[in-house]
mmCIF file of C-alpha atoms and ligand atoms in Angstrom:
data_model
loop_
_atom_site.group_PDB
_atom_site.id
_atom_site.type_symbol
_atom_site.label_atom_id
_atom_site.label_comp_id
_atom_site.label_asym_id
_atom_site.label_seq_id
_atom_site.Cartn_x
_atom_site.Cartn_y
_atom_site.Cartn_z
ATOM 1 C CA UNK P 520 -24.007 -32.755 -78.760
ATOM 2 C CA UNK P 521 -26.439 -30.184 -77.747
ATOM 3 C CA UNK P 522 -28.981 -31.971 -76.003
ATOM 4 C CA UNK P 523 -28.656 -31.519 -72.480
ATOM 5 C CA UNK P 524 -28.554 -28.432 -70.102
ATOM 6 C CA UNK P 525 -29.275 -25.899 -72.737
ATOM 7 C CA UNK P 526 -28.909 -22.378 -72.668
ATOM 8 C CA UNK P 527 -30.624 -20.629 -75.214
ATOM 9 C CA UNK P 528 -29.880 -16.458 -75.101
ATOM 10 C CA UNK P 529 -33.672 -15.324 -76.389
ATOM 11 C CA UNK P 530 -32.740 -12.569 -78.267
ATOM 12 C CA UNK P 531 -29.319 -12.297 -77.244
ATOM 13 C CA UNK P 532 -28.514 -11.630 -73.253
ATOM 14 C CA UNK P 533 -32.258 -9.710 -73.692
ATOM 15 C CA UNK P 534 -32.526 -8.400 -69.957
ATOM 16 C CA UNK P 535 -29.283 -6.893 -69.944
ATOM 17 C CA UNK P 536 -28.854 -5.161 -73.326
ATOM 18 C CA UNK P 537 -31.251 -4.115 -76.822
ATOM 19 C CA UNK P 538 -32.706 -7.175 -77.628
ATOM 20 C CA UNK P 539 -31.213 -8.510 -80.956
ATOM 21 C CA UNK P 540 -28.104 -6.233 -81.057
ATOM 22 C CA UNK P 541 -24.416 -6.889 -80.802
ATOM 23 C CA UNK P 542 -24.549 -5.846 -77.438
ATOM 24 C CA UNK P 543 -27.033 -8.419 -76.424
ATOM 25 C CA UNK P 544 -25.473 -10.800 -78.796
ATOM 26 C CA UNK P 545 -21.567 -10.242 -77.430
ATOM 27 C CA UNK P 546 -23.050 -10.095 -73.761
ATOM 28 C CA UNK P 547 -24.376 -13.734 -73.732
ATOM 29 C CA UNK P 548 -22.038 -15.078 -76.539
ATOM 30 C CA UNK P 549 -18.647 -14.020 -75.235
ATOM 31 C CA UNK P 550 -19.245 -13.115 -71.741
ATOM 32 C CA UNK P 551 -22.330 -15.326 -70.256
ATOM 33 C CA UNK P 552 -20.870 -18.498 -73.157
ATOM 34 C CA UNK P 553 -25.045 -18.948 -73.444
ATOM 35 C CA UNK P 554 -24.778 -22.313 -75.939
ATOM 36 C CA UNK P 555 -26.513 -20.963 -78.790
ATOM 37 C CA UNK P 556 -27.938 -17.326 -79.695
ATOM 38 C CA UNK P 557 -31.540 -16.938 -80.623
ATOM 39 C CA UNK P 558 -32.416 -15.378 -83.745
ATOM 40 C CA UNK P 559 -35.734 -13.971 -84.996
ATOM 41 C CA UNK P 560 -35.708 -13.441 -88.648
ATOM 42 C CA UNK P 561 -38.269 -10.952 -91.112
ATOM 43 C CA UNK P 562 -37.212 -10.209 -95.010
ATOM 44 C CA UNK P 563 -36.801 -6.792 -96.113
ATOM 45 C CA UNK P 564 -38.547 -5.563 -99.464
ATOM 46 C CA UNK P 565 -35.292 -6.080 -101.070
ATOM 47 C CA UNK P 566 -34.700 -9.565 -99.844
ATOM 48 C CA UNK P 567 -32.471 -9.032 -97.131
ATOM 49 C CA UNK P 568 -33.435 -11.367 -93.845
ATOM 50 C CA UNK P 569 -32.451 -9.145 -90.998
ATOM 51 C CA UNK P 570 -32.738 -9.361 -87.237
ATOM 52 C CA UNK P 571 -36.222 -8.664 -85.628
ATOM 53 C CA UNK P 572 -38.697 -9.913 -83.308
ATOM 54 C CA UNK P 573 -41.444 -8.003 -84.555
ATOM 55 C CA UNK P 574 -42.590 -7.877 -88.292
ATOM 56 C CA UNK P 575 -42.604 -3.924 -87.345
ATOM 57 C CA UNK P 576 -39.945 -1.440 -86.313
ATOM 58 C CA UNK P 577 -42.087 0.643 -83.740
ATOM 59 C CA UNK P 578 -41.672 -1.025 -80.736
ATOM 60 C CA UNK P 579 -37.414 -1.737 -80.810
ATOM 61 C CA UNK P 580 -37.124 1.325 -83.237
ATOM 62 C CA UNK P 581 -39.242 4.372 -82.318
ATOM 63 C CA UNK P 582 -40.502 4.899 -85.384
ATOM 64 C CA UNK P 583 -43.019 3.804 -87.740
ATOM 65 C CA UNK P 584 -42.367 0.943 -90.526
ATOM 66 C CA UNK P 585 -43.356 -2.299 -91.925
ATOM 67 C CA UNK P 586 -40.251 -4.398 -92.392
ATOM 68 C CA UNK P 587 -41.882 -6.004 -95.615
ATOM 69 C CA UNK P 588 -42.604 -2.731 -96.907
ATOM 70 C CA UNK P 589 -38.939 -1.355 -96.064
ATOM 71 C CA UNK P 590 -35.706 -1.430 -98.010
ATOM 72 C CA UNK P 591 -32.456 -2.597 -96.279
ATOM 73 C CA UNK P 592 -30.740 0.297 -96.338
ATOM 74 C CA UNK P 593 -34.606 2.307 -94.935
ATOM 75 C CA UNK P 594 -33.895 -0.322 -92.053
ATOM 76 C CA UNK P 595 -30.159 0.527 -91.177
ATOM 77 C CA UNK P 596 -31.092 4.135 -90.443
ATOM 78 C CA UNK P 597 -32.651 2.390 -87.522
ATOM 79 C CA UNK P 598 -31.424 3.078 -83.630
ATOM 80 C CA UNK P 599 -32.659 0.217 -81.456
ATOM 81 C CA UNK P 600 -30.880 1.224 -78.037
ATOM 82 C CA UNK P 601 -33.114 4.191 -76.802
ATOM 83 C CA UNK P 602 -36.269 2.383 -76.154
ATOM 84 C CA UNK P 603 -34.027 -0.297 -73.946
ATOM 85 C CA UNK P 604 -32.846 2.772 -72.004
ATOM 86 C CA UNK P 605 -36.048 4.513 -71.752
ATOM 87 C CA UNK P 606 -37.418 1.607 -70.513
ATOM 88 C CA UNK P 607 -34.973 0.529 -68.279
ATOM 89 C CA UNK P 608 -33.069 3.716 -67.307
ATOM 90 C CA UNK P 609 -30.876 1.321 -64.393
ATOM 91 C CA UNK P 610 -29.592 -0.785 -67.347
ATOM 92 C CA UNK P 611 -29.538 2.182 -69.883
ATOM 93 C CA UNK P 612 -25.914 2.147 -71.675
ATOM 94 C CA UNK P 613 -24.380 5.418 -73.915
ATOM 95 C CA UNK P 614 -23.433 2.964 -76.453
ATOM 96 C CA UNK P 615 -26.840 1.332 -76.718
ATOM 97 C CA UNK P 616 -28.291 4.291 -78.791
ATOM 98 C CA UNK P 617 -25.508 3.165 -81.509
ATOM 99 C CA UNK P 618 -26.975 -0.106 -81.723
ATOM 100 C CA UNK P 619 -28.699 -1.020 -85.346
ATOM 101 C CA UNK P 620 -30.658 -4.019 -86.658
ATOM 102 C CA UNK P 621 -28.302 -6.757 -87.829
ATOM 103 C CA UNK P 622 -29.065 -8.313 -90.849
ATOM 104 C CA UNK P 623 -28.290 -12.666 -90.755
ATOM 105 C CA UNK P 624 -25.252 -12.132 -92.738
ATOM 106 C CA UNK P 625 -23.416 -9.615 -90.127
ATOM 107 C CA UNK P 626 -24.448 -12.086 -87.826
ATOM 108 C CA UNK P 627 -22.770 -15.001 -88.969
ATOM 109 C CA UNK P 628 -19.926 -12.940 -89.971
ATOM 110 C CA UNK P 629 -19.029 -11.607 -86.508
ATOM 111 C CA UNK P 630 -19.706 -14.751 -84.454
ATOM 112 C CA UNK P 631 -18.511 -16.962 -87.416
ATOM 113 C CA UNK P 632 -18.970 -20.434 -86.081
ATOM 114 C CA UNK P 633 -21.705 -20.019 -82.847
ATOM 115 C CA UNK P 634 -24.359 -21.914 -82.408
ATOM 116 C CA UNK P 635 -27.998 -20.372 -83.879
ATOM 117 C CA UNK P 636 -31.167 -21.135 -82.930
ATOM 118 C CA UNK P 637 -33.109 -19.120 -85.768
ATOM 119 C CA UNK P 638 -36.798 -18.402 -86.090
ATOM 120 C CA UNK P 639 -38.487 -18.461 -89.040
ATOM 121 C CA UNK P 640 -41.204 -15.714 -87.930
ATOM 122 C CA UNK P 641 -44.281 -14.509 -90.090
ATOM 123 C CA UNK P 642 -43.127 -17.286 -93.132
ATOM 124 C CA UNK P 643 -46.251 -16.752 -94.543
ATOM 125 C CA UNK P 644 -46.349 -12.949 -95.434
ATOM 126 C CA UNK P 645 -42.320 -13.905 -96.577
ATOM 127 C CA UNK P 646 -42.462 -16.292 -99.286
ATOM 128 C CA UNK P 647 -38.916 -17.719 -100.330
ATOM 129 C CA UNK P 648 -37.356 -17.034 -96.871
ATOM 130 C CA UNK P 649 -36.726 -20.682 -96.152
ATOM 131 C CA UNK P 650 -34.826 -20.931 -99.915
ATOM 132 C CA UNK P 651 -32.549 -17.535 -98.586
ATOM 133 C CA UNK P 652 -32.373 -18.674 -95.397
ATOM 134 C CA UNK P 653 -30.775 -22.331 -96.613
ATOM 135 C CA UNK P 654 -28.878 -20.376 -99.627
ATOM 136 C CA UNK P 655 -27.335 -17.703 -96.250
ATOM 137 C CA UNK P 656 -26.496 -21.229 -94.028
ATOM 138 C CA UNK P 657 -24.736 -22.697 -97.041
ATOM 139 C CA UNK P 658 -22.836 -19.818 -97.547
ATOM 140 C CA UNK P 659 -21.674 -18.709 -94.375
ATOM 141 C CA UNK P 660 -20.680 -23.026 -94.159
ATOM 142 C CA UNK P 661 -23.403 -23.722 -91.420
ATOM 143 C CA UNK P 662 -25.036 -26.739 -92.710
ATOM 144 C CA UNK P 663 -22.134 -29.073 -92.472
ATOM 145 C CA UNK P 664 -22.767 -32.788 -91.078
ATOM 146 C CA UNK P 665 -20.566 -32.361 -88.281
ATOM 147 C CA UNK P 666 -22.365 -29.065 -87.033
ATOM 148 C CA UNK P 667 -26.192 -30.318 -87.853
ATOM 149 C CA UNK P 668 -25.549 -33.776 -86.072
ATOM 150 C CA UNK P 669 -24.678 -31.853 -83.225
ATOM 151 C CA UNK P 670 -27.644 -29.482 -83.271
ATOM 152 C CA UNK P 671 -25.201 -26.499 -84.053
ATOM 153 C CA UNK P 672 -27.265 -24.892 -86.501
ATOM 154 C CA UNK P 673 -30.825 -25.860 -85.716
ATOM 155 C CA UNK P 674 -34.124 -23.804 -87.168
ATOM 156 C CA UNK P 675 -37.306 -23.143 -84.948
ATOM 157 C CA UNK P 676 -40.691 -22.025 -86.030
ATOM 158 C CA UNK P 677 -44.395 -21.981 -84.911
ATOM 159 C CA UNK P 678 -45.183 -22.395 -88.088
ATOM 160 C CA UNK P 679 -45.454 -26.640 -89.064
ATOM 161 C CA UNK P 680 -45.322 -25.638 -92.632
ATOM 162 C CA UNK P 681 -42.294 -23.830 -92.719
ATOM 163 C CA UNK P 682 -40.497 -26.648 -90.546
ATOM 164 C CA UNK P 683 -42.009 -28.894 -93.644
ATOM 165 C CA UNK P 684 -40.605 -26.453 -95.958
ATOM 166 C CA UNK P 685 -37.129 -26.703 -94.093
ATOM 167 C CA UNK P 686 -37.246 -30.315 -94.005
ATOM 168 C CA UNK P 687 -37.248 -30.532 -97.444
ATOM 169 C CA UNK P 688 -34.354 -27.977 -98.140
ATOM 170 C CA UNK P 689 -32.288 -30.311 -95.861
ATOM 171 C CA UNK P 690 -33.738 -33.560 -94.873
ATOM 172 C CA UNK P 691 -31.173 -33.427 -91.508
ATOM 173 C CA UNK P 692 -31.677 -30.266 -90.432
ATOM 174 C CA UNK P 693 -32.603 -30.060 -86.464
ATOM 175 C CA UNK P 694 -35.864 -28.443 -86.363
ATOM 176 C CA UNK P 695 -37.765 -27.572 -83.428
ATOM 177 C CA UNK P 696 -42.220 -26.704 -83.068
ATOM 178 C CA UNK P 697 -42.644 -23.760 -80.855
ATOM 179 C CA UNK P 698 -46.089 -24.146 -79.331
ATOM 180 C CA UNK P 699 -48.824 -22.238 -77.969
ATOM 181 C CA UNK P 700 -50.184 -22.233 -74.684
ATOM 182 C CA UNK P 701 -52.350 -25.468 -74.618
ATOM 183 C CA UNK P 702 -51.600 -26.945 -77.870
ATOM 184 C CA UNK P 703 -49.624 -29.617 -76.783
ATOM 185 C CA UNK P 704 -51.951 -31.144 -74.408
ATOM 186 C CA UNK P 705 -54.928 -30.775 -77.395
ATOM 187 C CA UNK P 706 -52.500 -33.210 -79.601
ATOM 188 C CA UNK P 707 -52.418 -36.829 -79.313
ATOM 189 C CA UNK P 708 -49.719 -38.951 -79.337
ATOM 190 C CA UNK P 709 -50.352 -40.552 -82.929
ATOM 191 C CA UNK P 710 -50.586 -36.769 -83.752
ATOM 192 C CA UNK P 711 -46.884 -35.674 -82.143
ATOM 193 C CA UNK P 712 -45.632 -39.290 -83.485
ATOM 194 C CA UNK P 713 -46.140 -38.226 -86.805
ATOM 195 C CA UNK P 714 -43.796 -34.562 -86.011
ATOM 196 C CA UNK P 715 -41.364 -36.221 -84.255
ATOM 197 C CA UNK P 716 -40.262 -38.288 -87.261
ATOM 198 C CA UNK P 717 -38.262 -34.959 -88.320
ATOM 199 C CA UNK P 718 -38.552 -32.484 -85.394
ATOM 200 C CA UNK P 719 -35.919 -33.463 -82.793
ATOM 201 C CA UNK P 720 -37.728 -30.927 -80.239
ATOM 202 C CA UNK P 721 -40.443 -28.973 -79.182
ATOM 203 C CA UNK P 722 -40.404 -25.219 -77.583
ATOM 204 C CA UNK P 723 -43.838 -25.099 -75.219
ATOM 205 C CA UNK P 724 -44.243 -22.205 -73.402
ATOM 206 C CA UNK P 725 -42.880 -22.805 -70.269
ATOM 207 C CA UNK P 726 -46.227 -22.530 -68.216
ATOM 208 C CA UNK P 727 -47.812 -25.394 -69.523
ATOM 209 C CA UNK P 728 -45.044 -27.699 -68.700
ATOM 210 C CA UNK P 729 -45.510 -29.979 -65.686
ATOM 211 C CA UNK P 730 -43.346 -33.479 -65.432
ATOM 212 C CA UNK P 731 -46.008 -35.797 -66.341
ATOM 213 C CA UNK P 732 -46.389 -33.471 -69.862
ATOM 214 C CA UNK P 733 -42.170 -33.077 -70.040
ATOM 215 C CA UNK P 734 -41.795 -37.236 -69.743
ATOM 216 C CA UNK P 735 -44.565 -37.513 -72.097
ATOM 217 C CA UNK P 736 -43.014 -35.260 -75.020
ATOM 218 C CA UNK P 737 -39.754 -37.897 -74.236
ATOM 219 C CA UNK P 738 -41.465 -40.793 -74.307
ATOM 220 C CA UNK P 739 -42.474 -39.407 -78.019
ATOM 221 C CA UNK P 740 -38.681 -38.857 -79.216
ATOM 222 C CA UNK P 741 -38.609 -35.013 -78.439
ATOM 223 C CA UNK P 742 -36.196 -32.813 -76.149
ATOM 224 C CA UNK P 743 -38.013 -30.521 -74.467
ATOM 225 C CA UNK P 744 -36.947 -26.425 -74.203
ATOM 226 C CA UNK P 745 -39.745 -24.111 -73.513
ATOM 227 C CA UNK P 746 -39.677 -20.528 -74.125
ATOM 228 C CA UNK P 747 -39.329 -17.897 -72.451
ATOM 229 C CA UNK P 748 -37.706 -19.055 -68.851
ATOM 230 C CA UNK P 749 -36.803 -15.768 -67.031
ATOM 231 C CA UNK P 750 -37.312 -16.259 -62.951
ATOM 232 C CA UNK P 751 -34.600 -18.512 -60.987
ATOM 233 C CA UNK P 752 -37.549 -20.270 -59.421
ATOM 234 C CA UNK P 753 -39.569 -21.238 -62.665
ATOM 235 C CA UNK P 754 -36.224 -22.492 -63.950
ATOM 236 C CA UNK P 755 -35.263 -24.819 -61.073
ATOM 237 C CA UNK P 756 -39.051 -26.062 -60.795
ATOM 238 C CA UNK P 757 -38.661 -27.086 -64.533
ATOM 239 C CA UNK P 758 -34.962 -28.479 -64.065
ATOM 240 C CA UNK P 759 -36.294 -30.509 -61.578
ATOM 241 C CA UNK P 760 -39.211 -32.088 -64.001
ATOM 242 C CA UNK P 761 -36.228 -32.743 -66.403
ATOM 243 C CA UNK P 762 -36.186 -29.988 -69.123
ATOM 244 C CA UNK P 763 -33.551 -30.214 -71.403
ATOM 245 C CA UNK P 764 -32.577 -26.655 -71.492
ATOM 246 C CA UNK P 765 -34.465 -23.352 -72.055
ATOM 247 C CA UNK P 766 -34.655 -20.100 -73.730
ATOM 248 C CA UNK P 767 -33.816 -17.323 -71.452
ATOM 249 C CA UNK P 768 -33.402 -13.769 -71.400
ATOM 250 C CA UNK P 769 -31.313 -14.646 -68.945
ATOM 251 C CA UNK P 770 -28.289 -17.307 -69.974
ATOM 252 C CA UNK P 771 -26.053 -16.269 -66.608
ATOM 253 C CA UNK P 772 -29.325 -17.559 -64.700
ATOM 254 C CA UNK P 773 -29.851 -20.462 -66.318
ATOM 255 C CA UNK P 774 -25.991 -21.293 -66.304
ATOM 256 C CA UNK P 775 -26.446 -20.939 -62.569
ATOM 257 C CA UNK P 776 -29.203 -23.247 -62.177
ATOM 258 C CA UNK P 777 -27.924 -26.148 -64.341
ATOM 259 C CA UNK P 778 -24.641 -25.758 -62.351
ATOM 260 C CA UNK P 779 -22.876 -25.170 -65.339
ATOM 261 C CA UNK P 780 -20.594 -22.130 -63.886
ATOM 262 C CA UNK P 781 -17.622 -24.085 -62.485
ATOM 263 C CA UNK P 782 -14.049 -24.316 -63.701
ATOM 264 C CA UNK P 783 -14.824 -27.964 -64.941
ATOM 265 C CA UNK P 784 -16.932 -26.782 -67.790
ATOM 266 C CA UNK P 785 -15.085 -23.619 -69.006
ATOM 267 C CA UNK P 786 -12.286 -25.486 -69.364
ATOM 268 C CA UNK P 787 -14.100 -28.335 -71.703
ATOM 269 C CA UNK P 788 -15.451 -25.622 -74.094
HETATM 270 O O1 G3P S 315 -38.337 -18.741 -80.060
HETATM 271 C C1 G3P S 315 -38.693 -18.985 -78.746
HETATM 272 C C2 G3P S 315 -39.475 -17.833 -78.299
HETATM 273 O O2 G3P S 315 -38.689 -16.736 -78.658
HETATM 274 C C3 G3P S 315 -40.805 -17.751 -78.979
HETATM 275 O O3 G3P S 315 -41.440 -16.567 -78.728
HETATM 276 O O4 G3P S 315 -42.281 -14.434 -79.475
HETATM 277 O O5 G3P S 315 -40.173 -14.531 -78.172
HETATM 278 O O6 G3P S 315 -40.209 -15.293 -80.521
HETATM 279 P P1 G3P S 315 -40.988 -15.153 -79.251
HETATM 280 CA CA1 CA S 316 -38.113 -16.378 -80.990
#
């Protein structure tokens, strides 16, 4: 089970390669053997859930477009790689500029049976992206007991109402809150009591997180993995106030600091 030591590639292997491309993707899945990938999801006009952090292409794609507004195939004519090398020209890669925007389906086809961590982002200008997101999972045979008990397949969101909406789709699906800066210290416990009843975790950002808050949220009945975890220092304060894992842009880092790169575990996995 999932629930201890956690290394969650945000975005795929993010500092190394295009965030949310195969190359990030292969980088932490195959190489770094990050436990789950992170996927941020938007809908296409046509109904297609694709790939993407942002709910527009500019920033990833160089070009203007509003994903909602966009058709699939609009989207595929996409290049996401020469920003990355632009931006980092000591990381830039030939085959980067080759790299387009996945939609969930190519996703699940080429790493078949990984371990997601998928973000419902901007539910509420998507209606019906929970439904296609459940029909995709069913499909592509994600939702089984066996991999939902073991927090395989697990759905994240900042959004309570679309973890509600997830909920009921499938009353056992692990669900995690992403929260903002503060938020968690504004709730009380009756309040978090209530969410933890069918949230199994919570995703603070990692700067509000001291030990006194992290033993709190497990007192409550949550694991605790903040977002986004990036500098070898901030990662072995928070190991230290007993985090349960993180995401990272960096899964080799993390791997490091949880002392996870040793013979011993390869060979269990
Ligand atoms: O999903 C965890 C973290 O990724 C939340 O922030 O903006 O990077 O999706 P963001
Ligand atoms: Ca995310």
């Amino acid at each position: 089970m999932l629930d201890k030591n956690v290394v969650i590639a945000h975005r795929g292997a993010s500092a190394y390669a295009p965030e949310h491309s195969y190359a990030s993707y292969d980088l932490s899945h195959f190489d770094m053997r990050a436990d789950y990938i992170e996927l941020d999801i938007q809908m296409t006009l046509d109904g297609e859930i694709i790939v993407m952090h942002d709910e527009t292409i500019e920033r990833t794609g160089l070009t203007q477009g509003i994903i909602k507004e966009m058709k699939l195939e609009e989207i595929k004519e996409i290049r996401i790689g020469q920003w990355f090398n632009d931006k980092f020209p000591e990381l830039a890669q030939k085959y980067y500029l080759e790299q387009t925007v996945p939609t969930l389906k190519e996703v699940f086809k080429r790493y078949g049976k990984a371990n997601y961590y998928i973000e419902t982002k901007s539910p509420d200008i998507y209606p019906g992206m929970e439904e296609r997101l459940t029909m995709i999972l069913e499909e592509f045979d994600l939702l089984s007991e066996e991999r939902l008990s073991n927090y395989q397949t697990v759905i994240q969101s900042f959004s309570l109402e679309s973890l509600i909406k997830m909920n009921q789709l499938k009353s056992n699906m692990p669900l995690l809150l992403l929260c903002q800066k503060g938020m968690l210290r504004a709730m009380t416990d009756e309040d978090l009591k209530q969410i933890s009843a069918f949230v199994y975790a919570v995703g603070p950002n990692y700067k509000d997180l001291d030990q006194w808050l992290i033993e709190r949220l497990h007192r409550l009945g949550f694991l605790v993995f903040p977002y986004t975890v990036n500098d070898e220092a901030d990662m072995e304060r928070l190991i230290n106030e007993g985090i349960d894992g993180a995401f990272t842009n960096h899964p080799d880092l993390l791997r490091k600091q949880f002392r996870l790169d040793n013979g011993e575990v390869f060979e269990d996995e």
